[in-house]
Structures are given as structure tokens and as C-alpha cells.
Coordinates of C-alpha atoms in Angstrom, one line a residue:
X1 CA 102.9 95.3 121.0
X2 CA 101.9 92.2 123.0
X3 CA 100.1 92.7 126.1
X4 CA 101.5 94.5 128.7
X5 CA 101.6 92.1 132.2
X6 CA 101.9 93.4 135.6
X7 CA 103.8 91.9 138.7
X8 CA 101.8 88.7 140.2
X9 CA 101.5 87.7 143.8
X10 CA 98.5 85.6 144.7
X11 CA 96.4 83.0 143.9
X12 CA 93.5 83.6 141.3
X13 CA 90.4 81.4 142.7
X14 CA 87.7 83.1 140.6
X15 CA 84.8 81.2 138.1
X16 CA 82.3 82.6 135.7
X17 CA 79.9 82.5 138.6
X18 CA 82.3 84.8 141.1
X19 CA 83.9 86.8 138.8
X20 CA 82.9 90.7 139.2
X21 CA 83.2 92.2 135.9
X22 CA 82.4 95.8 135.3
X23 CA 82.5 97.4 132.1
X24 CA 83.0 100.8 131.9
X25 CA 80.5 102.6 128.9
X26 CA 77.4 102.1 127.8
X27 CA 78.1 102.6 124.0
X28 CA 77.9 99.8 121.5
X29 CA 81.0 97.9 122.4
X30 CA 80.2 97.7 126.2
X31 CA 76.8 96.7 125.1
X32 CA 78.4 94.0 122.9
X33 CA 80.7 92.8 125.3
X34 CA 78.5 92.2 128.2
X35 CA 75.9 90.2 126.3
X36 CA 78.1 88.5 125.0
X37 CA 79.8 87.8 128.5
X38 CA 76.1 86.7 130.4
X39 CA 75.6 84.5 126.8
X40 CA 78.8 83.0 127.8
X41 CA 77.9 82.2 131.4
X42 CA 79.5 85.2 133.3
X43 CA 77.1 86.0 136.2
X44 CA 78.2 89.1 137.7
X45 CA 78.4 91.6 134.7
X46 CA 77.7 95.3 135.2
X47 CA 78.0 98.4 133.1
X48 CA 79.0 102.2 134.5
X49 CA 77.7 104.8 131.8
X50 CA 78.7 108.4 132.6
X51 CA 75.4 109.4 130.3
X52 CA 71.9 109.6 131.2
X53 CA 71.4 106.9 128.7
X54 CA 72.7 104.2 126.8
X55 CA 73.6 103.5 123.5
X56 CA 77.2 105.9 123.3
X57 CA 77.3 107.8 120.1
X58 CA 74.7 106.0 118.9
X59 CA 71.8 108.6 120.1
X60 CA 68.8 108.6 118.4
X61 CA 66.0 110.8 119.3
X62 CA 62.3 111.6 118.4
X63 CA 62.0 114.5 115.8
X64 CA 59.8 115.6 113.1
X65 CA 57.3 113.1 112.8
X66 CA 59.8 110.1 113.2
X67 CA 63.1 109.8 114.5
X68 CA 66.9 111.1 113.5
X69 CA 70.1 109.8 114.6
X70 CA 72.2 112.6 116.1
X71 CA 75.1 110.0 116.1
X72 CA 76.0 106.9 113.9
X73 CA 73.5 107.1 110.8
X74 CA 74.7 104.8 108.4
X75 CA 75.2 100.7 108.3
X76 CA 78.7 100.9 106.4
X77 CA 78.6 97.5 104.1
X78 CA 77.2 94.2 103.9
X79 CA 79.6 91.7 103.3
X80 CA 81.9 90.9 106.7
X81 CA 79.4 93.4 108.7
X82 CA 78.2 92.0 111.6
X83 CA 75.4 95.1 112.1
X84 CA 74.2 94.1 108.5
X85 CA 74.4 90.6 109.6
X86 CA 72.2 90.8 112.6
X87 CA 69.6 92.7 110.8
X88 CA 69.5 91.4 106.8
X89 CA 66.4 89.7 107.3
X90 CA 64.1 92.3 109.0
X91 CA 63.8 94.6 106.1
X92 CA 65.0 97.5 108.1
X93 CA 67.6 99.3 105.7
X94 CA 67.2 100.9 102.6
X95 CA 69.9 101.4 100.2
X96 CA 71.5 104.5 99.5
X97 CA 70.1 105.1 95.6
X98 CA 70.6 108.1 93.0
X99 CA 72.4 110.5 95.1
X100 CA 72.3 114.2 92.8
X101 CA 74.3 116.1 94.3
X102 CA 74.9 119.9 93.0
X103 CA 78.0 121.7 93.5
X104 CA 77.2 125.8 94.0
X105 CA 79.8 128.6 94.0
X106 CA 79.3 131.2 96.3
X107 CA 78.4 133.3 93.1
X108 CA 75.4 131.0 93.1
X109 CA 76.9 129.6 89.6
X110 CA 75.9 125.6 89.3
X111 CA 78.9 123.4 87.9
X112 CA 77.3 121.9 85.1
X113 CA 76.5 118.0 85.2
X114 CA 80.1 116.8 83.3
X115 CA 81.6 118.5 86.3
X116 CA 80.0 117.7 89.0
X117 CA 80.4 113.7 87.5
X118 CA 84.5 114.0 86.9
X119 CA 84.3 115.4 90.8
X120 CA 81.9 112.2 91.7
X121 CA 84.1 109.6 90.1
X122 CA 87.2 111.0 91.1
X123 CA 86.0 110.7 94.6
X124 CA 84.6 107.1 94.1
X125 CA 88.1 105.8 92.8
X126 CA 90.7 107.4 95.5
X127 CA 93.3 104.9 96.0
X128 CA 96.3 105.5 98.2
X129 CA 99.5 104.2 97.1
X130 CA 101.0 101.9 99.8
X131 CA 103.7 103.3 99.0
X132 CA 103.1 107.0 99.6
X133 CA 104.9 109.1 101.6
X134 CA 103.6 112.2 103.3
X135 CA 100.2 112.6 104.1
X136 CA 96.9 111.9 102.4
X137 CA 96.3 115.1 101.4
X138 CA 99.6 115.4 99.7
X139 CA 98.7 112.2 97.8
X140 CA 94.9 113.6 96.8
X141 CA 95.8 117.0 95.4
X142 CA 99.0 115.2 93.4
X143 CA 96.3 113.0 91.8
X144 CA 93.9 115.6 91.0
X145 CA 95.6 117.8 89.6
X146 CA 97.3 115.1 87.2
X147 CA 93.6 112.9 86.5
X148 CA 90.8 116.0 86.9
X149 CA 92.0 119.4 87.6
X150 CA 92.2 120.4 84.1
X151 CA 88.9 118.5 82.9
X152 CA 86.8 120.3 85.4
X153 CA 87.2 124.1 83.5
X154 CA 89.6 123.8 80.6
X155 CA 92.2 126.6 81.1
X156 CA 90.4 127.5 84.5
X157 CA 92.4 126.2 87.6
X158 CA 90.2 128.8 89.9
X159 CA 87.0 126.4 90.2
X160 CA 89.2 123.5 89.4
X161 CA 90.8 124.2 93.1
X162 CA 87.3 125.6 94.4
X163 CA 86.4 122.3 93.4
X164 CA 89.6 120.5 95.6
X165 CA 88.6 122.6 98.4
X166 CA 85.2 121.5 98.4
X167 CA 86.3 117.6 97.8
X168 CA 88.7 117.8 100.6
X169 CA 86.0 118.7 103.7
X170 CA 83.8 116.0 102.2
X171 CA 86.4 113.7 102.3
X172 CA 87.5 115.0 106.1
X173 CA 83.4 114.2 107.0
X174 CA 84.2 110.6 106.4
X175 CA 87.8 110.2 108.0
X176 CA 87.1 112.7 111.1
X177 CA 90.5 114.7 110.8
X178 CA 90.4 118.5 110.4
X179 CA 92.1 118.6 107.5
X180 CA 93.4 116.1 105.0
X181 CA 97.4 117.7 105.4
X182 CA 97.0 115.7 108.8
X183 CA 95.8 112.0 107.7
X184 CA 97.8 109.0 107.2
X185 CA 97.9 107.2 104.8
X186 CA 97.2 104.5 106.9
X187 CA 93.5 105.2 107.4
X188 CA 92.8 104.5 104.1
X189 CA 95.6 101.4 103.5
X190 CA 94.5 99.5 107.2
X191 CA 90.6 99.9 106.7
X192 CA 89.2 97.0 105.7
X193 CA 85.6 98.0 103.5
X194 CA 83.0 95.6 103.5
X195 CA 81.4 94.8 100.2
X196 CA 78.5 96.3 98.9
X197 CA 76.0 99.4 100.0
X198 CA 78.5 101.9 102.3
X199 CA 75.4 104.3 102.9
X200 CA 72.9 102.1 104.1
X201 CA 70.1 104.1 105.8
X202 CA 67.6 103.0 108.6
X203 CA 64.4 102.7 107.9
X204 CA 62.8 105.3 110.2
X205 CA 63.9 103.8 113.6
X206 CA 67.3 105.0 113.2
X207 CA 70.3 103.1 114.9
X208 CA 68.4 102.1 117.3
X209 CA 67.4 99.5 115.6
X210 CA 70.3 97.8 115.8
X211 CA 70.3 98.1 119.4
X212 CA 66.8 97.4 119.9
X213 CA 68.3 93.9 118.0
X214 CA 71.1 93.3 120.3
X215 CA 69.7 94.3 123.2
X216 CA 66.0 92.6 122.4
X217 CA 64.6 95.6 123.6
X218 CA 61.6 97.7 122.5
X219 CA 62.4 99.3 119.1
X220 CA 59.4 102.1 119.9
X221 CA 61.5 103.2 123.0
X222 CA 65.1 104.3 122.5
X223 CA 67.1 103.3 125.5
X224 CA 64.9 100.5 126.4
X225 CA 68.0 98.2 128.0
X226 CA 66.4 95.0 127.2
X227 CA 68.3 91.7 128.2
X228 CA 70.7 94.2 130.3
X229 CA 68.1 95.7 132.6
X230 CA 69.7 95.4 136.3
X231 CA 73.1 95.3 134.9
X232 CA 73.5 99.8 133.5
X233 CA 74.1 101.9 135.7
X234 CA 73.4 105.2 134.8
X235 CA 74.8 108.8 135.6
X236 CA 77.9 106.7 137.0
X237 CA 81.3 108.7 135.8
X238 CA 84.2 106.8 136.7
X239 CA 86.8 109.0 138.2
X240 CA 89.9 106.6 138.8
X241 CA 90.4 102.9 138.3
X242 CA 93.5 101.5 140.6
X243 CA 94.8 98.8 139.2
X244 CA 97.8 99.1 141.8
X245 CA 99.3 95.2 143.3
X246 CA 97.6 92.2 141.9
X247 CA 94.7 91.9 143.6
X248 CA 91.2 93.4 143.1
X249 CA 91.0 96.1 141.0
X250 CA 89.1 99.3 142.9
X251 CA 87.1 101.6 140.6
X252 CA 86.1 105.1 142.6
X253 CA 83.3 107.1 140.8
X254 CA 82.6 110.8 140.8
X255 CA 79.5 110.5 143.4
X256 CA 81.5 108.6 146.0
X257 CA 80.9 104.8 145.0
X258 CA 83.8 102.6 145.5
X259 CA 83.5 99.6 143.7
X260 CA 86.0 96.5 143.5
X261 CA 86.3 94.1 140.5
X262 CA 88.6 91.5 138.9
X263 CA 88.3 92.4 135.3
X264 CA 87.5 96.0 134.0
X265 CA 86.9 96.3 130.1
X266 CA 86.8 100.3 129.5
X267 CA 85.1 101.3 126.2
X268 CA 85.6 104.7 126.8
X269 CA 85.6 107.0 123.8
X270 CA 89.7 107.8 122.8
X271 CA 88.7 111.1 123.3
X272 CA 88.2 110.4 127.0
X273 CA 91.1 108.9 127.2
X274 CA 93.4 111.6 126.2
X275 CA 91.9 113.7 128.3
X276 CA 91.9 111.5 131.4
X277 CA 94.1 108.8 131.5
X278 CA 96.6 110.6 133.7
X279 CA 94.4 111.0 136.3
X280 CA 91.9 107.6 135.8
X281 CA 94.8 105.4 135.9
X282 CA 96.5 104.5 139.1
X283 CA 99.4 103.5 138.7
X284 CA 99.8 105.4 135.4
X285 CA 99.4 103.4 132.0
X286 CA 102.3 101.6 130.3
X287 CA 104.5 104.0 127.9
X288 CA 103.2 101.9 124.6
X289 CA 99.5 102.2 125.9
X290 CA 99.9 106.2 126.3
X291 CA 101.7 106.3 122.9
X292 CA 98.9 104.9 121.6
X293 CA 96.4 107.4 123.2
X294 CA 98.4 110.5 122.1
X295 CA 98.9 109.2 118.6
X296 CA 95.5 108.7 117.8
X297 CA 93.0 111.0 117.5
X298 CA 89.3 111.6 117.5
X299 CA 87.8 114.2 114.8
X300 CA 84.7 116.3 115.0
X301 CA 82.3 115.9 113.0
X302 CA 78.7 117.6 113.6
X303 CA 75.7 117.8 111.4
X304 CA 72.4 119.4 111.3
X305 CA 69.2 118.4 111.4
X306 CA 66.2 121.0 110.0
X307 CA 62.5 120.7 109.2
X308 CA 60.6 122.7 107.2
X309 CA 56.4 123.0 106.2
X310 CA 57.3 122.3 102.6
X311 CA 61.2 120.6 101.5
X312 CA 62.9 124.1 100.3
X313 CA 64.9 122.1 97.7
X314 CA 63.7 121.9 94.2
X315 CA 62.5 118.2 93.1
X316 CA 65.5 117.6 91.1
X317 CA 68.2 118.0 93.9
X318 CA 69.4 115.3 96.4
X319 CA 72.2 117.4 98.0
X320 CA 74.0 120.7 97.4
X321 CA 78.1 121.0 98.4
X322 CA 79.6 124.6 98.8
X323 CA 82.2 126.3 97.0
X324 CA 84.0 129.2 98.0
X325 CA 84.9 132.0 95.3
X326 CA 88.5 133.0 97.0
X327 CA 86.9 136.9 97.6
X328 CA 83.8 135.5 99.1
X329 CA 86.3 133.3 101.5
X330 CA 88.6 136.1 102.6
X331 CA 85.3 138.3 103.2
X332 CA 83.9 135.0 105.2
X333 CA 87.3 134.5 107.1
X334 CA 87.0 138.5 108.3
X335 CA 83.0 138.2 109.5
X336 CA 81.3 136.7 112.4
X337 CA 80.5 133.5 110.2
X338 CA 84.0 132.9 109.7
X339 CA 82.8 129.1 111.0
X340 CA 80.8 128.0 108.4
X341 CA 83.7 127.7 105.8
X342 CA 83.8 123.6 107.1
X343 CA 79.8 123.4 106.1
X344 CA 80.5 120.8 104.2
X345 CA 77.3 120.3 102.1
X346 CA 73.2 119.8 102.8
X347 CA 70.9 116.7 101.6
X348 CA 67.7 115.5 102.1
X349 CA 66.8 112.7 104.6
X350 CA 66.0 109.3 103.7
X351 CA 62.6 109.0 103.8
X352 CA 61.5 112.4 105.5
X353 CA 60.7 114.5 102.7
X354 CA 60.5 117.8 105.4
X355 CA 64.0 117.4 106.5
X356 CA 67.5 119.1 105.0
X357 CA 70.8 117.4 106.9
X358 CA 74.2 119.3 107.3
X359 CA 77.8 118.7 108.1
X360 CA 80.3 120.3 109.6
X361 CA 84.1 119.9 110.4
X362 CA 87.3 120.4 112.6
X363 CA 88.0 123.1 114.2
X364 CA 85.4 125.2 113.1
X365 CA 82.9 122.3 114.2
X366 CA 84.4 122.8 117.8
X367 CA 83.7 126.4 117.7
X368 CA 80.1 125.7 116.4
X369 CA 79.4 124.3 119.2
X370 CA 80.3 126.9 121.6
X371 CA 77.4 129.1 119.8
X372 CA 73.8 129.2 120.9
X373 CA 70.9 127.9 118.6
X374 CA 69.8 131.1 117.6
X375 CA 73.1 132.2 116.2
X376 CA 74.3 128.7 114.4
X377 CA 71.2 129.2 112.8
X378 CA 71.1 132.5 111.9
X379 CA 75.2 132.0 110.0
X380 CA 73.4 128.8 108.2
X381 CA 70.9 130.8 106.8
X382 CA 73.2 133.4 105.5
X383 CA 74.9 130.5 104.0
X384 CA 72.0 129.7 102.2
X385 CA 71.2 132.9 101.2
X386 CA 74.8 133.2 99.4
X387 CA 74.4 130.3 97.8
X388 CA 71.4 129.2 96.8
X389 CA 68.4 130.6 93.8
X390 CA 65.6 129.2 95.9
X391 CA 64.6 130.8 99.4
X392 CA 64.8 128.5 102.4
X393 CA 62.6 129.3 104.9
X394 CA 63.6 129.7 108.9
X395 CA 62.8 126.1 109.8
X396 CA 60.1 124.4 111.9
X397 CA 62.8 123.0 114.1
X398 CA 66.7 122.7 114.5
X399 CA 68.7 120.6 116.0
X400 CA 72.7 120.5 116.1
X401 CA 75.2 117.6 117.7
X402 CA 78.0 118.8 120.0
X403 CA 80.0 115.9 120.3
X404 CA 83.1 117.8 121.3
X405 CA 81.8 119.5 124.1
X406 CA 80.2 116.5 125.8
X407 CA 83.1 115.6 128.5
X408 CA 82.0 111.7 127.8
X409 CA 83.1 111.7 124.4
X410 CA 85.1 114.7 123.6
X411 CA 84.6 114.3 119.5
X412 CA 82.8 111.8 117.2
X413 CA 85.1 109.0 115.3
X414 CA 88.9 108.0 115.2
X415 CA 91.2 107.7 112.7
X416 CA 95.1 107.6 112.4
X417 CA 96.8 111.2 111.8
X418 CA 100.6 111.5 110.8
X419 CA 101.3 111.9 114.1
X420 CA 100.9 108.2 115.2
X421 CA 103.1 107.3 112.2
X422 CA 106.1 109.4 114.0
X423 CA 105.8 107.8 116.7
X424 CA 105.7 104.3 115.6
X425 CA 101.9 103.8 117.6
X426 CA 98.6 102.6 116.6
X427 CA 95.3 100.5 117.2
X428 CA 97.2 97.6 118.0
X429 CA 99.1 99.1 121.1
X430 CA 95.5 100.5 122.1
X431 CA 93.4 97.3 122.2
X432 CA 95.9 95.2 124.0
X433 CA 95.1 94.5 127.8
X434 CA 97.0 94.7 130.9
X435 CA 97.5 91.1 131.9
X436 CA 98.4 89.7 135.0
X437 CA 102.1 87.7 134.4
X438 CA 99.5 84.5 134.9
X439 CA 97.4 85.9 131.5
X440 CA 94.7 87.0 133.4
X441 CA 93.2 89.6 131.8
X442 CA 92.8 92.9 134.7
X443 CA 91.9 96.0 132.5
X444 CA 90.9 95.5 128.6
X445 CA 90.1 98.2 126.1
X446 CA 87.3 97.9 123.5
X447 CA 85.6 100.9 121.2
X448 CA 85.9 101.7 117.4
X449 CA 89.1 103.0 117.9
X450 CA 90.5 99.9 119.0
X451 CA 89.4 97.9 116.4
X452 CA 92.7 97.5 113.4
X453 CA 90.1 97.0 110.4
X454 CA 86.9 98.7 111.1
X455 CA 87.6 101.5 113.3
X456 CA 85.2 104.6 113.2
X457 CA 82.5 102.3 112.4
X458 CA 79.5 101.3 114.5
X459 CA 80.1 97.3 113.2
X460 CA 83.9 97.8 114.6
X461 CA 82.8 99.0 118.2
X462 CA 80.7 95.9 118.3
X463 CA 83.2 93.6 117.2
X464 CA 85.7 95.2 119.9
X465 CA 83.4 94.5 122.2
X466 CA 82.9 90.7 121.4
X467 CA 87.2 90.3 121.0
X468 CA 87.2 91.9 124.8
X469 CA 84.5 89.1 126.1
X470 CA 85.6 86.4 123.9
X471 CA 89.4 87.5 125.9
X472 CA 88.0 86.5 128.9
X473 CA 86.0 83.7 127.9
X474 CA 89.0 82.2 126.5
X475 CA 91.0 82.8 130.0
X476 CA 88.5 81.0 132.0
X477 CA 87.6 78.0 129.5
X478 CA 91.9 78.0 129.8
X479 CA 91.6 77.8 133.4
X480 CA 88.9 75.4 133.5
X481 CA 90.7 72.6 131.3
X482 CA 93.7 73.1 133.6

């Protein structure tokens, strides 16, 4: 789609110096995008977050004796990953090592070590066709059943499909979507990996790090805002950008504020958008742009965080993945725990020998959420429990992310489903601005999910953020020639 241009009156008479440019979200792409702006020599340059703090869903917090990253955990890559660039040199990340993962049956049975490697490598080597049809699910169980199925249990196809099951919600943990039935093929043929590590963990400091980096901000004090102080805003929801004539723009917020502007770059979450755009756009968006937001979605994915007096696990095990006998799943699907079906699997922590960290998915992620401590607690250890030889122990603390029911974010990553596909939409159509017929740039749109190559990434927010200032660096160095 190329950029959508509105109808043009008046003379634009604005510099670097006069410009007002407010960007709306303090996540990593807004944080990107205005320091890159004030590097660039844009004066006026200020940021409304709807949080109490920055940093977006990157959000880490003090717990245990060190920190944890309820958001964004992992650097994804070295080679072409400008978070691994910015950081290579401070000996900050630690790579992902010998990751033993078990896989247990709801009998408590262990698959034995052959298995659980033919599940490993089959994982490892997914390619999808370019050629496929359907979705990526349909692609996935065709080439199990045809490479592994039968290798897993000779003449057993009832753990060879636990085992599917189990692959499948692992899988959904790294593409967002609820279930693989729903995912284009297109996440896995546009996404461009960068070489090397993908699980690169923080050393301690969690993602702040990185921040701390950009930012050059305290790394001891998550949410320090650095070279940005005076320019966040915080506890400032924006409740309706008018982007009506060709004038000003006029941002209204929810406490009253009225503020004018001649460039707004939103880095809302996609989630937002869906739920808002009707209403935080006046006029209403162009037909490709809202095309765009429907298409796409945002997943849920939710993890838990416990820690224990002594690691529960036994020395040999890095991980444990869950699979469901089919009784123990229609007796699950009857009870009260019917949720923890998407628990994914449980692994130790990088680095914090006291801590186990869990995943969740979908729909059932959503629901999670809606449930007190006490009782998501309580279903995970009956989960154990039915599981597991070894006791685990009612933790020292727990923590859970709800990144669903947070109104600023409304789920955790992007990715394309088969619904975009039908209708012909993707992250092109939502990254392109709404010009002014001159090519002045009036509203822009940066975040993960607007980034073609490295969406749901934490290195593709901040590269969305740098393409939305270098847009309007670009349009005044044009300007300034002229």
C-alpha cells in the first residue's frame, strides 16, 4: 500500500527547532524513535505513556534476590540484531546452553531420551513450504506424521499424537496464536531470523538492560528515563487524536489535556488498536489501514514466575513439557482446572537456581488471568502433582503476567493469522503513515507489529521506531535542501 495522503490546504512553515512532535507510548519503539529524533536535532519531542512507567512490554521487576522480566526475556539473534548490537561488548548475555528438556505423560511415564531427541530435532528443522496452502498447522501435522510420528512409539500413534499435541502449544508460545489451525504460513516465510543464539538470556538485569543502554540510564533502577527525563509523560491515556483538515493535529487525553502537534508517531500495541481505533481516530482511519488492524492479531502468551527454599527439580532436568493421556484430558476439560490444558511446559531460570518459569497460551491464558493468585496457583500445583515423581513444594513467592487484561496492551506479541491472508492485509499496510498530499508526514505508526521482518521481537520494535524518526528526519533534511 503506499502511504495514505490527506487533502492539503496551507503552508507548512515548521523546522526541527518548532516542530511539536508527540509520540504516543512509552514502549521500546517510542523510546527508540524519540532518541533518535533529539539525536537528530528535533527540539520539541515528547512521549504520552498510558502506564505508570516506561519501557512497554518490556517490564522488569525486582523478585527473588535479583530481577525477572515479566515481558520480553530473550535477545532473539546476533547477526542483523540491533539489541545484540548495542550491547555485544558489555558482557551482559549468556547463551542459551544444554537445554534437557523431559517430556511427562499425565501417567507420570517419562518418554525415554530417543524420543524426546526425534521431538527436539523435528522442532529444530520446521520449514514451511512457500508453497503451502492452508494453514501452519495443516503443514506441521502433514510433516510429522510422514518424518516422526511413527519413530516416536513404533506401532503406537497414541503418544505419538500426545506428543503433536504437546509440540503444537510449544510452538504457539513462540508465534502468539491460540492455536497453530489459525497461523499463516506467512509468519514463518516473512520472518527474517538473525544468525546465531535465538535464546539469549540477560545476565541478571533482565531487559532492562537494554534500555538502561539506550536510554543511558541507571541499570540498578528500572524505569530510570535517562536522556528522556522531561520529555515522558506518565499516566497520560490518549483518548482521541483528530487528525481532521490539514492543520495541527489535536490530541485530547482521558484527564482533560488537550494538546496540539504537527507530527504524532503512535506505538500503540495492535492490540490497542483493534480495540480503539474507531473511537481514537477522528476522522476514522483509511479502509487499507483498518484492514490491516483487523487482520492482524496479537496472541497471549503468559508465564509464571515461582521461587522455592530449595529448586524442586532433580539436578538432571532443565525443563519438563506436559502430555495429556486423552482420559486425563477429557476428565481435565470437565473440572475447574479445565485452563491449564495450554501449560505449556516449566524450566529453570537462567542463573537463579530457586526459580521454576511457566507458559501459558490462548484462550485459556485469557481466562487465567481472570483468576485470583490463590486459585492459578492452587490448578498449577495439581498440575504438578499429576505429573511429576518429585514433590514441589507451595512456593516462596508467585508471580503471573496478565497481559490481556491490561487495557494498554490487550495481549503480548503479533503475528499473521489466516485471516489477514483472506483479506489480502498485512504489516506493510500497518506501518505506512498518513501523509499530507505535500509528503509530510501527520500520523506514523511504529511497534513490533509493524515491522515486515522482525515483528514480535523486542529488536523489531526498536527498529520501527528508528524507520518512524528517520521518516521525518528524511522530510525535513528534504525540505531543508529545497
Amino acid at each position: 500500500m503506499s502511504a495514505c495522503a490527506v487533502p492539503v490546504g496551507s503552508t507548512f512553515g515548521k523546522t526541527k527547532e518548532t516542530a511539536k512532535i508527540v509520540i504516543i507510548g512509552a514502549g521500546v519503539s517510542g523510546i527508540a524513535a524519540a532518541i533518535r529524533l533529539l539525536e537528530q536535532g528535533f527540539k520539541n519531542v515528547q512521549i504520552f505513556e498510558a502506564e505508570d512507567r516506561i519501557g512497554g512490554r518490556i517490564n522488569t521487576i525486582p523478585f527473588a534476590s535479583s530481577f525477572i522480566d515479566l515481558g520480553a526475556q530473550w535477545c532473539h539473534g546476533e547477526e542483523g540484531n540491533v539489541v545484540f548490537e548495542k550491547v555485544k561488548d558489555l558482557d551482559v548475555l549468556d547463551r542459551t546452553g544444554d537445554f534437557a528438556v523431559y517430556f511427562v505423560r499425565s501417567n507420570k511415564e517419562i518418554l525415554s531420551e530417543d524420543q524426546a531427541k526425534a521431538i527436539k530435532e523435528f522442532m529444530d528443522e520446521i520449514e514451511i513450504d512457500p508453497g503451502c496452502e492452508g494453514s501452519v498447522g495443516d503443514a506441521i501435522t502433514d510433516s510429522y506424521w510422514k518424518e516422526v510420528g511413527q519413530q516416536l512409539v513404533p506401532n503406537d500413534k497414541v503418544v505419538a499424537k500426545e506428543a503433536l499435541d504437546c509440540m503444537k502449544k510449544y510452538i504457539c508460545t513462540e508465534d502468539a496464536c491460540d492455536h497453530l489451525s489459525e497461523l499463516s504460513p506467512r509468519n514463518y516465510l516473512n520472518y527474517e531470523q538473525c544468525g546465531g543464539d535465538q535464546n539469549l538470556s540477560w545476565r541478571q538485569k533482565g531487559y532492562w538492560k537494554f534500555l538502561s543502554v539506550l536510554l543511558n540510564a541507571s541499570e540498578e533502577q528500572p524505569g530510570d528515563q535517562g536522556i528522556l527525563k522531561g520529555h515522558v509523560h506518565l499516566n497520560r491515556r490518549v483518548a482521541e487524536i483528530n487528525w481532521s483538515g490539514d492543520g495541527d493535529l489535536t490530541l485530547r487525553c482521558w484527564n482533560g489535556q488537550i494538546v496540539s502537534a504537527d507530527h504524532v508517531i503512535c506505538t500503540v500495541s495492535l492490540g490497542v488498536l483493534k480495540e480503539k481505533h474507531q473511537k481514537l481516530f477522528v476522522p476514522a482511519l483509511p479502509a487499507a489501514k483498518v484492514r490491516s488492524i483487523e487482520g492482524l492479531k496479537l496472541g497471549t502468551v503468559n508465564k509464571f514466575l515461582m521461587e522455592f527454599e530449595e529448586q524442586p527439580m532433580p539436578e538432571n532436568m532443565r525443563g519438563i513439557a506436559f502430555l495429556w493421556l486423552e482420559e486425563d484430558l477429557k476428565e481435565l476439560r470437565g473440572g475447574q482446572f479445565f485452563w491449564l490444558e495450554s501449560v505449556c511446559n516449566f524450566h529453570r531460570v537462567d542463573r537463579q537456581p530457586l526459580l521454576l518459569e511457566g507458559w501459558i497460551i490462548g484462550a485459556h491464558a485469557r481466562y487465567m488471568e481472570t483468576l485470583s493468585e490463590e486459585k492459578v496457583l492452587e490448578g498449577l500445583l495439581w498440575l504438578f502433582r499429576k505429573f511429576l515423581k518429585f514433590n514441589v513444594p507451595h512456593p516462596k513467592n508467585f508471580l503471573r503476567s496478565q497481559w490481556h487484561s491490561n487495557p494498554n496492551f490487550r495481549g503480548s506479541y503479533s503475528f499473521y493469522p489466516t485471516y489477514a491472508d483472506e483479506l489480502r492485509t498485512g504489516r506493510t499496510d500497518l506501518g505506512s503513515p498518513l501523509l499530507h498530499v505535500s509528503g509530510r508526514p501527520r500520523i506514523q505508526f511504529a511497534g513490533e507489529a509493524s515491522s515486515r521482518r522482525h515483528f514480535s521481537t523486542v529488536h523489531g520494535a526498536t527498529e520501527s521506531g528508528w524507520r518512524e524518526a528517520d521518516r521525518l528526519n528524511e522530510f525535513y533534511k528534504g525540505r531543508a535542501e529545497n
